[in-house]
Short mmCIF file of C-alpha atoms in Angstrom, two decimals:
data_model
loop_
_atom_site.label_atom_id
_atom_site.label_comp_id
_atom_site.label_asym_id
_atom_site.label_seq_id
_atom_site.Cartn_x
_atom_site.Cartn_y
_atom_site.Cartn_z
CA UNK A 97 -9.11 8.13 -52.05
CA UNK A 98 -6.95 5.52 -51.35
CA UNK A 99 -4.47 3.86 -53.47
CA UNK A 100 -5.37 -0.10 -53.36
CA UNK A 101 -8.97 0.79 -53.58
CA UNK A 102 -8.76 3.05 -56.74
CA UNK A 103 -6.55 0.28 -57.99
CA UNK A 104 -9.05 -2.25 -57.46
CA UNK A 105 -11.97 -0.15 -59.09
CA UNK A 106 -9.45 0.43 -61.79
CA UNK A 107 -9.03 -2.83 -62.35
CA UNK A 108 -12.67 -4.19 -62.14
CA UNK A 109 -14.03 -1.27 -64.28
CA UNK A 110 -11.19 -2.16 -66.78
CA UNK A 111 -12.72 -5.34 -67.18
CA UNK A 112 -15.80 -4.48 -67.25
CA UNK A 113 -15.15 -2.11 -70.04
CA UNK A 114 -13.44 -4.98 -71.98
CA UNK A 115 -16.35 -7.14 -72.16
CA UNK A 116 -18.89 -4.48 -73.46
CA UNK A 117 -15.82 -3.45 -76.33
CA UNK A 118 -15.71 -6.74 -77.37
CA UNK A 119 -19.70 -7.24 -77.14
CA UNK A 120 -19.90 -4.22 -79.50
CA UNK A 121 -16.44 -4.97 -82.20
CA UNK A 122 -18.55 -7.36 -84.39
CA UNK A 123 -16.04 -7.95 -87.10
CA UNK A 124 -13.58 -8.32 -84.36
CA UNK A 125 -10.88 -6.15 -85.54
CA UNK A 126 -10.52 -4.45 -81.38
CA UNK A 127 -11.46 -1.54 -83.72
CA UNK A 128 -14.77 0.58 -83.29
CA UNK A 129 -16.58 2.50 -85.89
CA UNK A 130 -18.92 4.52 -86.67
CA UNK A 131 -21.14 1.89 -87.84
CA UNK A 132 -20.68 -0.12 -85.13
CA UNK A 133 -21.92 2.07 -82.77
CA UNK A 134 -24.78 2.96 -84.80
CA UNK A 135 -25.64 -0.44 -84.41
CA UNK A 136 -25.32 -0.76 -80.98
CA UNK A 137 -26.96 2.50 -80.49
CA UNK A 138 -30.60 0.60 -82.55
CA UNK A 139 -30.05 -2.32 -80.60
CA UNK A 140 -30.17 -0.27 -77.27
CA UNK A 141 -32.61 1.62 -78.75
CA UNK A 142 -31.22 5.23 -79.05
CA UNK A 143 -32.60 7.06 -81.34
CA UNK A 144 -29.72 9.77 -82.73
CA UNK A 145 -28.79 11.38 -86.18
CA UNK A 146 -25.41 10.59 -87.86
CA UNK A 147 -24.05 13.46 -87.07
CA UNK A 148 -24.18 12.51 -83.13
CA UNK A 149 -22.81 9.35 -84.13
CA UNK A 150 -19.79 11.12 -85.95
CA UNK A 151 -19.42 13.73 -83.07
CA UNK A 152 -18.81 10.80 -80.77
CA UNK A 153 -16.50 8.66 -82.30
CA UNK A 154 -14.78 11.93 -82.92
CA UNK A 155 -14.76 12.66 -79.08
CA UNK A 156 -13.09 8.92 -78.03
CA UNK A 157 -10.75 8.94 -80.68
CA UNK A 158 -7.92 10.64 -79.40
CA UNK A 159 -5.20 10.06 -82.20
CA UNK A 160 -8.06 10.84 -85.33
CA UNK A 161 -7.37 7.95 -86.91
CA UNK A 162 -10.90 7.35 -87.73
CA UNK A 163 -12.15 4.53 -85.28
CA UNK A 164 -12.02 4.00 -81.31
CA UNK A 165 -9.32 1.71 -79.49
CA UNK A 166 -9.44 -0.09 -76.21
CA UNK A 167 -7.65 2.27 -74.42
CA UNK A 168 -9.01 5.43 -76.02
CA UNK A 169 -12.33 3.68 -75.03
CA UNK A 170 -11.16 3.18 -71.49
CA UNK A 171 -9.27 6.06 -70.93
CA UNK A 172 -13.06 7.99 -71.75
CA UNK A 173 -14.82 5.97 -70.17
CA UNK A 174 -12.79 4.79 -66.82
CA UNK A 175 -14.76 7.37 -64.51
CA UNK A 176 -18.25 6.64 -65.82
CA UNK A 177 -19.55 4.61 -62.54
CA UNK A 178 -22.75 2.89 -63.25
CA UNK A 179 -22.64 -0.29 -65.22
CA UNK A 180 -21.52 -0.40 -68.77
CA UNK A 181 -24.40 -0.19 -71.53
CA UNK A 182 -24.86 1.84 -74.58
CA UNK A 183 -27.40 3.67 -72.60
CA UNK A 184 -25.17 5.00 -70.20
CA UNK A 185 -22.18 5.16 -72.58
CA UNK A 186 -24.10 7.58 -74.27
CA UNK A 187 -25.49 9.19 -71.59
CA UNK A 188 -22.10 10.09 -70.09
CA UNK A 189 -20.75 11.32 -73.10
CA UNK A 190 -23.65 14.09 -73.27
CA UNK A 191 -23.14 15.09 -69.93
CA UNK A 192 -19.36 14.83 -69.69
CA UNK A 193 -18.66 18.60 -70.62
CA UNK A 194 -15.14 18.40 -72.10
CA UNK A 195 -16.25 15.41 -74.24
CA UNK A 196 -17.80 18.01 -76.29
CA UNK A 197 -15.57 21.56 -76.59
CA UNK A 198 -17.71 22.46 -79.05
CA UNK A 199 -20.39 23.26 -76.76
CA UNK A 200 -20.51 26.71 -75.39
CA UNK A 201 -24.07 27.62 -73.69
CA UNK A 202 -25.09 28.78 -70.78
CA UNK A 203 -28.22 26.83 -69.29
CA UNK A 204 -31.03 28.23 -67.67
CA UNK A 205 -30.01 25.69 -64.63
CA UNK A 206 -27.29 27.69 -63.89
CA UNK A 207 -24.64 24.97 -65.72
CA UNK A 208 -22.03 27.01 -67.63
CA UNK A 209 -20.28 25.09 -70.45
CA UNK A 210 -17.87 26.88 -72.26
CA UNK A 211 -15.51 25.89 -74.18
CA UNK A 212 -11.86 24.45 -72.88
CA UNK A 213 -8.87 22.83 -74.50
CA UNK A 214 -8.86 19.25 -74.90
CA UNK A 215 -6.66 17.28 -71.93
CA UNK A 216 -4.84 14.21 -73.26
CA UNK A 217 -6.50 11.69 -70.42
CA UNK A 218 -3.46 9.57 -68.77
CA UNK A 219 -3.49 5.79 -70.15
CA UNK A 220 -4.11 3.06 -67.03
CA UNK A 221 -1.15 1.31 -66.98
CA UNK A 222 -2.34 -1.25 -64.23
CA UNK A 223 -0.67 -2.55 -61.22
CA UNK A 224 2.50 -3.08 -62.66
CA UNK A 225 3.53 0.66 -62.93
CA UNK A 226 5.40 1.98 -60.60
CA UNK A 227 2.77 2.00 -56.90
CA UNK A 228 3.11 4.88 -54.59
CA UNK A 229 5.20 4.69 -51.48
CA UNK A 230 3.90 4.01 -47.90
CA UNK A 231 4.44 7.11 -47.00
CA UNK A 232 2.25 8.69 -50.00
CA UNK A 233 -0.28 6.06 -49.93
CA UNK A 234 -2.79 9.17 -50.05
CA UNK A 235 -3.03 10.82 -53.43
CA UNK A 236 -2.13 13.80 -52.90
CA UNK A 237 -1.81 16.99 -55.28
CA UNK A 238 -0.50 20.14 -53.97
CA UNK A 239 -2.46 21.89 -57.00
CA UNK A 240 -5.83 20.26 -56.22
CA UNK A 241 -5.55 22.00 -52.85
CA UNK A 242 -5.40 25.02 -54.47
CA UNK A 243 -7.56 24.34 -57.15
CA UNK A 244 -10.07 22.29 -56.07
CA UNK A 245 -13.82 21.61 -57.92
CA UNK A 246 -14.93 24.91 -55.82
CA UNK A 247 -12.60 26.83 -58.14
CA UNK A 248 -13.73 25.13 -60.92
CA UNK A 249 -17.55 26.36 -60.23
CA UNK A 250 -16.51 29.67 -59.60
CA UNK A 251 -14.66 30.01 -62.52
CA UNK A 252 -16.25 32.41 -65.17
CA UNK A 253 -19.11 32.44 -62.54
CA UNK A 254 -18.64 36.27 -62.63
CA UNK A 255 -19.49 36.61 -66.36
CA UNK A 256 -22.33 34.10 -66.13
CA UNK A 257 -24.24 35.97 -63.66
CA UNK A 258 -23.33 39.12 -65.54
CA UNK A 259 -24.65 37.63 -68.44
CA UNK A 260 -27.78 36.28 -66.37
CA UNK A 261 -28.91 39.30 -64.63
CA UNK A 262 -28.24 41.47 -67.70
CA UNK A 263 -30.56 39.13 -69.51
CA UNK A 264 -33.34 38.52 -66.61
CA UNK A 265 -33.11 42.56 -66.17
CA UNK A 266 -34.39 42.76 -70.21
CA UNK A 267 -36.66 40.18 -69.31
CA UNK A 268 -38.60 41.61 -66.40
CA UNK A 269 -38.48 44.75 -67.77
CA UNK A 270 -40.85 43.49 -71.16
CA UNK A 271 -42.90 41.45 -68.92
CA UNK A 272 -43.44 44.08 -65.68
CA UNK A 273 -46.66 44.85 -67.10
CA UNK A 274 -47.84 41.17 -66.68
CA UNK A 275 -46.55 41.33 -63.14
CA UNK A 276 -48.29 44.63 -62.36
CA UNK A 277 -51.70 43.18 -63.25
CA UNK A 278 -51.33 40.40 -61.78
CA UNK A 279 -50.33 42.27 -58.35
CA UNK A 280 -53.39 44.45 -59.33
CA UNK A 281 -55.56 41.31 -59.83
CA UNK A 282 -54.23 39.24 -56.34
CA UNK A 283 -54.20 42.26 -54.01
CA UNK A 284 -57.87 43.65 -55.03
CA UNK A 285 -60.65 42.88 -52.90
CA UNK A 286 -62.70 40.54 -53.99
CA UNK A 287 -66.32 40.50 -55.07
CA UNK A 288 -67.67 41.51 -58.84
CA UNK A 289 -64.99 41.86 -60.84
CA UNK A 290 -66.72 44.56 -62.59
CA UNK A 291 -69.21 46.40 -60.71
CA UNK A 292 -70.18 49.32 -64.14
CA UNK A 293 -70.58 46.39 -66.11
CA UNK A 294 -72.45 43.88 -63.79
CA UNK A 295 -74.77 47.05 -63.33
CA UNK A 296 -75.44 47.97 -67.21
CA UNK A 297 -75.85 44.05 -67.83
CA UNK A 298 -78.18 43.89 -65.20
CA UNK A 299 -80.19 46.96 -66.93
CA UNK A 300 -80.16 45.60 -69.86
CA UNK A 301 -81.59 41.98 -68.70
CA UNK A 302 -78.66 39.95 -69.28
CA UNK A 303 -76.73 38.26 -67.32
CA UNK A 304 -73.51 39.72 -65.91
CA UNK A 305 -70.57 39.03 -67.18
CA UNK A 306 -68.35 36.45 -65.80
CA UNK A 307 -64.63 37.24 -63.72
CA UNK A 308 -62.20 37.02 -66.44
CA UNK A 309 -62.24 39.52 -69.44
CA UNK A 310 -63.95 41.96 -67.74
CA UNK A 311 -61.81 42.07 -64.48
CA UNK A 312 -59.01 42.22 -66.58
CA UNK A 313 -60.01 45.06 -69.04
CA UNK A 314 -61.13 46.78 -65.34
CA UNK A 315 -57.64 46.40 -64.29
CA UNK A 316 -55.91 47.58 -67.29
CA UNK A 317 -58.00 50.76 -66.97
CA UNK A 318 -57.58 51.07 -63.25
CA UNK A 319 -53.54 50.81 -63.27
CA UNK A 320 -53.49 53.43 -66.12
CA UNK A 321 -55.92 55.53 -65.14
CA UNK A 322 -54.91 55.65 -61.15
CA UNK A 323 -51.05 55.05 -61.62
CA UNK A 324 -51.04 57.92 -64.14
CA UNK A 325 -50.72 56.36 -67.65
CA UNK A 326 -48.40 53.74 -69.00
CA UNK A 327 -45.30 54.37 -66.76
CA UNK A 328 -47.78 52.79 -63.84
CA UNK A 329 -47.48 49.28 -65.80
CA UNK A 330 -43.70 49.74 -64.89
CA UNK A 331 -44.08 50.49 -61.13
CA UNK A 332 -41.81 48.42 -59.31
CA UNK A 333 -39.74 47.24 -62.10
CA UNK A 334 -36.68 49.14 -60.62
CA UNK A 335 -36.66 46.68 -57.52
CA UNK A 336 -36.77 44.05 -59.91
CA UNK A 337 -34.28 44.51 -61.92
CA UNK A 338 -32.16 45.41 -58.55
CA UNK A 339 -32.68 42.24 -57.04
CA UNK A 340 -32.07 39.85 -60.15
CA UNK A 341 -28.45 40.18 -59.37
CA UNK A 342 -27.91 39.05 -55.96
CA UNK A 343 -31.11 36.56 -56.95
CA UNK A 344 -29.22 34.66 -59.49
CA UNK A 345 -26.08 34.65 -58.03
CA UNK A 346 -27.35 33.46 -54.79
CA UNK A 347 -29.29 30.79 -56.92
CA UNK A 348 -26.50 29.72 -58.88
CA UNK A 349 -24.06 28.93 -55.94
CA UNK A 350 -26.81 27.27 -54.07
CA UNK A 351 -27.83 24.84 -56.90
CA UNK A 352 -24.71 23.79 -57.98
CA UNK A 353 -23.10 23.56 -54.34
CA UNK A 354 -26.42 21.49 -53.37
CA UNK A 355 -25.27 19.59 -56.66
CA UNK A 356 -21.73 19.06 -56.00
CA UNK A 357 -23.06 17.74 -52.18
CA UNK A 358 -25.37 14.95 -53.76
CA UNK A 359 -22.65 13.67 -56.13
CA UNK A 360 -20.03 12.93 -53.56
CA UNK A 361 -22.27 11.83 -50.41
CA UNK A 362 -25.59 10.54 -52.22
CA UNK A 363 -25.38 9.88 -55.50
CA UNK A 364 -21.53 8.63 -54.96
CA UNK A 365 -20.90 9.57 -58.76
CA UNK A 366 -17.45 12.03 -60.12
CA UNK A 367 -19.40 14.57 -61.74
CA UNK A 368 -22.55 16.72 -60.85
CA UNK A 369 -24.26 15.96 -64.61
CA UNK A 370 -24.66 12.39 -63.45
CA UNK A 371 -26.99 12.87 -59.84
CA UNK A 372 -30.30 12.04 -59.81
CA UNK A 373 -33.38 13.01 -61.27
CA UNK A 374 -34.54 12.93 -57.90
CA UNK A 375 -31.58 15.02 -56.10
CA UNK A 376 -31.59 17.22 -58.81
CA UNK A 377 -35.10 18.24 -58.37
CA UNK A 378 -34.22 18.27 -54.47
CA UNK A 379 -31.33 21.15 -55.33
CA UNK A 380 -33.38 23.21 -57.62
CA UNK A 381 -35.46 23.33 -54.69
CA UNK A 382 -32.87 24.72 -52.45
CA UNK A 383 -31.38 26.94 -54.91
CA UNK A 384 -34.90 28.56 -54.90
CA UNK A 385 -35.19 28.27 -50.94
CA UNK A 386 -32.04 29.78 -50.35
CA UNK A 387 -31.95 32.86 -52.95
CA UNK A 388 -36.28 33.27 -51.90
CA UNK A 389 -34.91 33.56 -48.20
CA UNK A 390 -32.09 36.31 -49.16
CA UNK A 391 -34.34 38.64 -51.20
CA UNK A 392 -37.63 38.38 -49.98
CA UNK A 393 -37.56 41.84 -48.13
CA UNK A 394 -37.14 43.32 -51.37
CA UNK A 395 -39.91 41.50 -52.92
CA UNK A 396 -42.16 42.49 -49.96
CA UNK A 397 -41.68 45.80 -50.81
CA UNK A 398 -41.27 45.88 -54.44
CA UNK A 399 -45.14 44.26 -53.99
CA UNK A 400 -45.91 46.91 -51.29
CA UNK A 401 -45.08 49.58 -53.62
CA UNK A 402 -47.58 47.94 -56.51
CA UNK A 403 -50.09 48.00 -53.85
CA UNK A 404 -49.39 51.82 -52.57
CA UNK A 405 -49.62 53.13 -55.85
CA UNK A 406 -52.31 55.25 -57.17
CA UNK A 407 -52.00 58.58 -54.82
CA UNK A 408 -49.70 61.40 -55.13
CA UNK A 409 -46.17 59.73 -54.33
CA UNK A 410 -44.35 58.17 -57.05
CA UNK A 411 -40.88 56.96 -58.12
CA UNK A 412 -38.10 56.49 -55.51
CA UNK A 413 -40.37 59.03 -53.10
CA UNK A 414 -42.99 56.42 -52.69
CA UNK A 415 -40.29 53.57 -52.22
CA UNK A 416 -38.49 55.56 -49.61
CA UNK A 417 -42.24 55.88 -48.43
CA UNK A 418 -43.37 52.20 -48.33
CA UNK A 419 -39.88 51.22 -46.98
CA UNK A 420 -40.38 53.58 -44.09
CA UNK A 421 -43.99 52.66 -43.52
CA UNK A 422 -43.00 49.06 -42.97
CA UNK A 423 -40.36 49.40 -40.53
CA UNK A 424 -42.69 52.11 -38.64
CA UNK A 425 -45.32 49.11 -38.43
CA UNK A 426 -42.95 45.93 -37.45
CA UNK A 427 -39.45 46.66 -37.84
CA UNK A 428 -37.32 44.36 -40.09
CA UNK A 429 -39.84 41.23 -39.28
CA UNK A 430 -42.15 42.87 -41.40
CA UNK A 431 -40.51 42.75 -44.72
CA UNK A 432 -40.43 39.05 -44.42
CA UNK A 433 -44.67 39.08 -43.68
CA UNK A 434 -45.82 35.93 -45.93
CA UNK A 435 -42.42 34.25 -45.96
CA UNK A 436 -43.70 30.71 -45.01
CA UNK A 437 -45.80 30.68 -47.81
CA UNK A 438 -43.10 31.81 -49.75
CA UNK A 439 -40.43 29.23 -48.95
CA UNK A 440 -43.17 26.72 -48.82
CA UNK A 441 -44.06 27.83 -52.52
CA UNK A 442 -41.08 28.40 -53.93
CA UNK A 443 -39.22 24.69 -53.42
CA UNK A 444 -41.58 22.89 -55.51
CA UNK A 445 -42.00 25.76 -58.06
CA UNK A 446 -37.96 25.85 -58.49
CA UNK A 447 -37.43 22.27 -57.96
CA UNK A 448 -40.47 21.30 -60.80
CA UNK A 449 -39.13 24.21 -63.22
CA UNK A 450 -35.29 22.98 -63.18
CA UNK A 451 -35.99 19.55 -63.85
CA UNK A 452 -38.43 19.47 -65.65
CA UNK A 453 -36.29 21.83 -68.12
CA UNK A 454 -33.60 19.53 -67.64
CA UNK A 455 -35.99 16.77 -68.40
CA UNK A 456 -37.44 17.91 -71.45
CA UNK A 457 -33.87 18.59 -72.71
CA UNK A 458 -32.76 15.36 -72.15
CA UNK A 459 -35.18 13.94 -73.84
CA UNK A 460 -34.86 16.08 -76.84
CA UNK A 461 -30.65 15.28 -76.99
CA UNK A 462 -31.62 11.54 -76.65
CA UNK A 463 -34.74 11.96 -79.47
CA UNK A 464 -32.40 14.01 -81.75
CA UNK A 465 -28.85 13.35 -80.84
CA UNK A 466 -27.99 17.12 -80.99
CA UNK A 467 -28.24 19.92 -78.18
CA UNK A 468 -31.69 21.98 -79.00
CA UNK A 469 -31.78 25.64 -80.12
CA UNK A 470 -32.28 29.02 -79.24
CA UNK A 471 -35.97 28.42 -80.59
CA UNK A 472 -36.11 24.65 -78.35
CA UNK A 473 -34.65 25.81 -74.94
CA UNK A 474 -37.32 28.69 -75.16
CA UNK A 475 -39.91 26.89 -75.75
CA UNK A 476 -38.84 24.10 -72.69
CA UNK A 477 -38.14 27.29 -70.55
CA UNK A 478 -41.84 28.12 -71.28
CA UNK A 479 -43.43 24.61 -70.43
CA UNK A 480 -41.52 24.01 -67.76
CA UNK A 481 -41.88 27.89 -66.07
CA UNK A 482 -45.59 27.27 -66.48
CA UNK A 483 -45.99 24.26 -64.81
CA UNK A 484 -43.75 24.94 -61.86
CA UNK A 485 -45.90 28.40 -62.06
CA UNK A 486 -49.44 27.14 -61.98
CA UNK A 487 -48.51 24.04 -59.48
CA UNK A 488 -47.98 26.94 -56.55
CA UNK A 489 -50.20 29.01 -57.65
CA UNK A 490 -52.49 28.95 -54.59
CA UNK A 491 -49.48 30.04 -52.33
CA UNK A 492 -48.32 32.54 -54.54
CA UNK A 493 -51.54 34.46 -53.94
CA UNK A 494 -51.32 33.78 -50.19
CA UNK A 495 -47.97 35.60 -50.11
CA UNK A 496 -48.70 38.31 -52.14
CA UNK A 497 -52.15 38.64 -49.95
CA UNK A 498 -50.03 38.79 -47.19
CA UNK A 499 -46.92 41.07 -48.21
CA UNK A 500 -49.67 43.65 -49.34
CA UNK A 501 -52.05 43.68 -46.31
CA UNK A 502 -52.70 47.43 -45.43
CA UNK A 503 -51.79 48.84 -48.63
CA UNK A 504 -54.59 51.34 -49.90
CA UNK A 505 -55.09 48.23 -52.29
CA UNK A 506 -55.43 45.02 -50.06
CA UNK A 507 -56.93 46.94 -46.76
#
């Protein structure tokens, strides 16, 4: 960045930031309360709580003396680069993550916000302090070589994705029944989904029964009975839980470096929080299409192995198997049978199940004023999972179809 023309945007965002202080100091005192921006808050027509209203006046003002000065309210607010309304005051503040060190969470998006000691921002002293010379007319900082915003992502990125695949390893592991039926229930052939039951109805002059209940009660019986009792609801599951790791760390980086890229060259804004709705969507989509890509030979044969089971080989035997059988019938090309479908599938499930979380959360913190619970974020987790789930449905099934083909299962 160069000198003059930070010093210009300086200047005119200065300004800018003078006229909406003013606009909002009724009593004209150049002093802002709470009540002051609780009234400019209902005039914009932000709904928050007091408390929100508190926590941000307590965020601007620097000294604590109670209300917010010009320059604490430009020194927050001198790096917020849309135009200057409540709106996007507030906005900024609830994305700007030190504004808040209160906050420590980590997001199902992959943001990490923990917790970091307040910086005392530098006042603007305007042109009149001391300008660089010539010779530095680049600023420069030796440190922000070395620690650049890379650093800054990667920084307690190791415990995150600890944290993350530790959690997503509990997670598949109480829901790997759900994913073995539904294996079961994609990779069967297809026809009456209960033949024993189609027959007795027919017997007994009623109508058969319709796919649904019964196909499911057939496959429930069928895993446990073939699979060799409950342990064959958890076939698989050790794949899974192997390739959550590299799955959400490969996610992670992808998202937020997609992130970081559409703040600097698209979006033109100084922090990630503020993109898009639109290029956020766009990187959830490659965070998806880039960890997919990485780990889809283990999902081919984590679904393989679904598929084979049922005869005598079990456990890490009949993975050793499968793994085997699929280089035997195309080499490494074959674990990646179906992956069209997948990639095709996965960028709109990723991209409609980030932000639309991010989207519903939004509108909560903007509804409520406060960051939503344990009890909230698993409830938007759950909306927005199923929509991005059910939108790709349809090529879900034509990649499983197609990772399975000539399993004793999918023939």
């Amino acid at each position: 960045v160069r000198w003059k023309a930070f010093e210009q945007y300086a200047d005119d965002k200065e300004r800018e930031l003078w006229r909406a202080f003013v606009d909002l100091d009724r009593d004209g005192d150049m002093r802002l309360r709470a009540g002051e921006v609780r009234e400019a808050c209902r005039r914009a027509g932000i709904e928050v709580k007091e408390q929100a209203i508190d926590d941000f006046v307590r965020a601007v003002d620097r000294n604590g003396d109670g209300f917010i000065s010009f320059d604490e309210w430009r020194d927050f607010l001198l790096l917020l680069p849309r135009p200057i309304s409540m709106k996007e005051v507030w906005r900024y503040w609830q994305a700007r993550p030190l504004a808040r060190p209160s906050m420590s969470r980590l997001t199902q998006d992959g943001d990490g916000e923990l917790p970091l000691p307040p910086s005392r921002p530098l006042p603007y002293r305007g042109p009149a302090a001391a300008a660089p010379s010539s010779a530095h007319e680049n600023v420069h900082d030796e440190d922000e070589d070395e620690h650049g915003p890379m650093d800054d992502m990667f920084a307690g990125a190791g415990k995150f994705l600890l944290a993350g695949g530790m959690a997503g390893a509990v997670s598949r592991t109480a829901t790997a029944p759900f994913d073995r039926l539904k294996v079961y229930l994609i990779t069967s052939a297809t026809g009456p989904p209960c033949p024993d039951l189609t027959a007795a109805a027919a017997k007994a002059g009623k109508k058969p029964p319709r796919p649904g209940a019964g196909s499911l009660t057939k496959a429930i019986r069928t895993v446990y009975n073939q699979g060799g009792g409950i342990k064959a609801f958890w076939t698989g599951n050790g794949l899974n839980i192997i390739k959550i790791f590299p799955e959400s760390a490969i996610k992670f980086l992808s998202y937020e470096s997609a992130k970081r890229v559409f703040a600097q060259y698209w979006d033109r804004v100084p922090d990630q929080t503020l993109i898009s709705n639109s290029s956020r969507f766009v990187a959830g989509g490659i965070g998806g299409v880039v960890s997919q890509f990485c780990i889809y030979p283990i999902e081919s044969l984590k679904t393989r192995v679904m598929s084979s089971s049922g005869g005598g080989t079990k456990g890490n035997a009949l993975i050793l198997q499968t793994a085997r059988d699929m280089w035997a019938k195309g080499g490494f090309r074959f674990f990646f049978r179906g992956l069209p479908a997948g990639l095709i599938g996965v960028f709109p499930y990723s991209a409609i199940d980030m932000s639309t979380f991010e989207g519903i959360k939004l509108a909560y913190i903007n509804w409520a004023g406060e960051e939503p619970g344990i009890a909230g974020s698993l409830c938007f987790g759950a909306i927005s999972g199923g929509v991005g789930a059910s939108s790709v449905y349809p090529l879900n099934l034509v990649r499983t179809r197609l990772q399975a083909q000539g399993t004793p299962a999918h023939p």
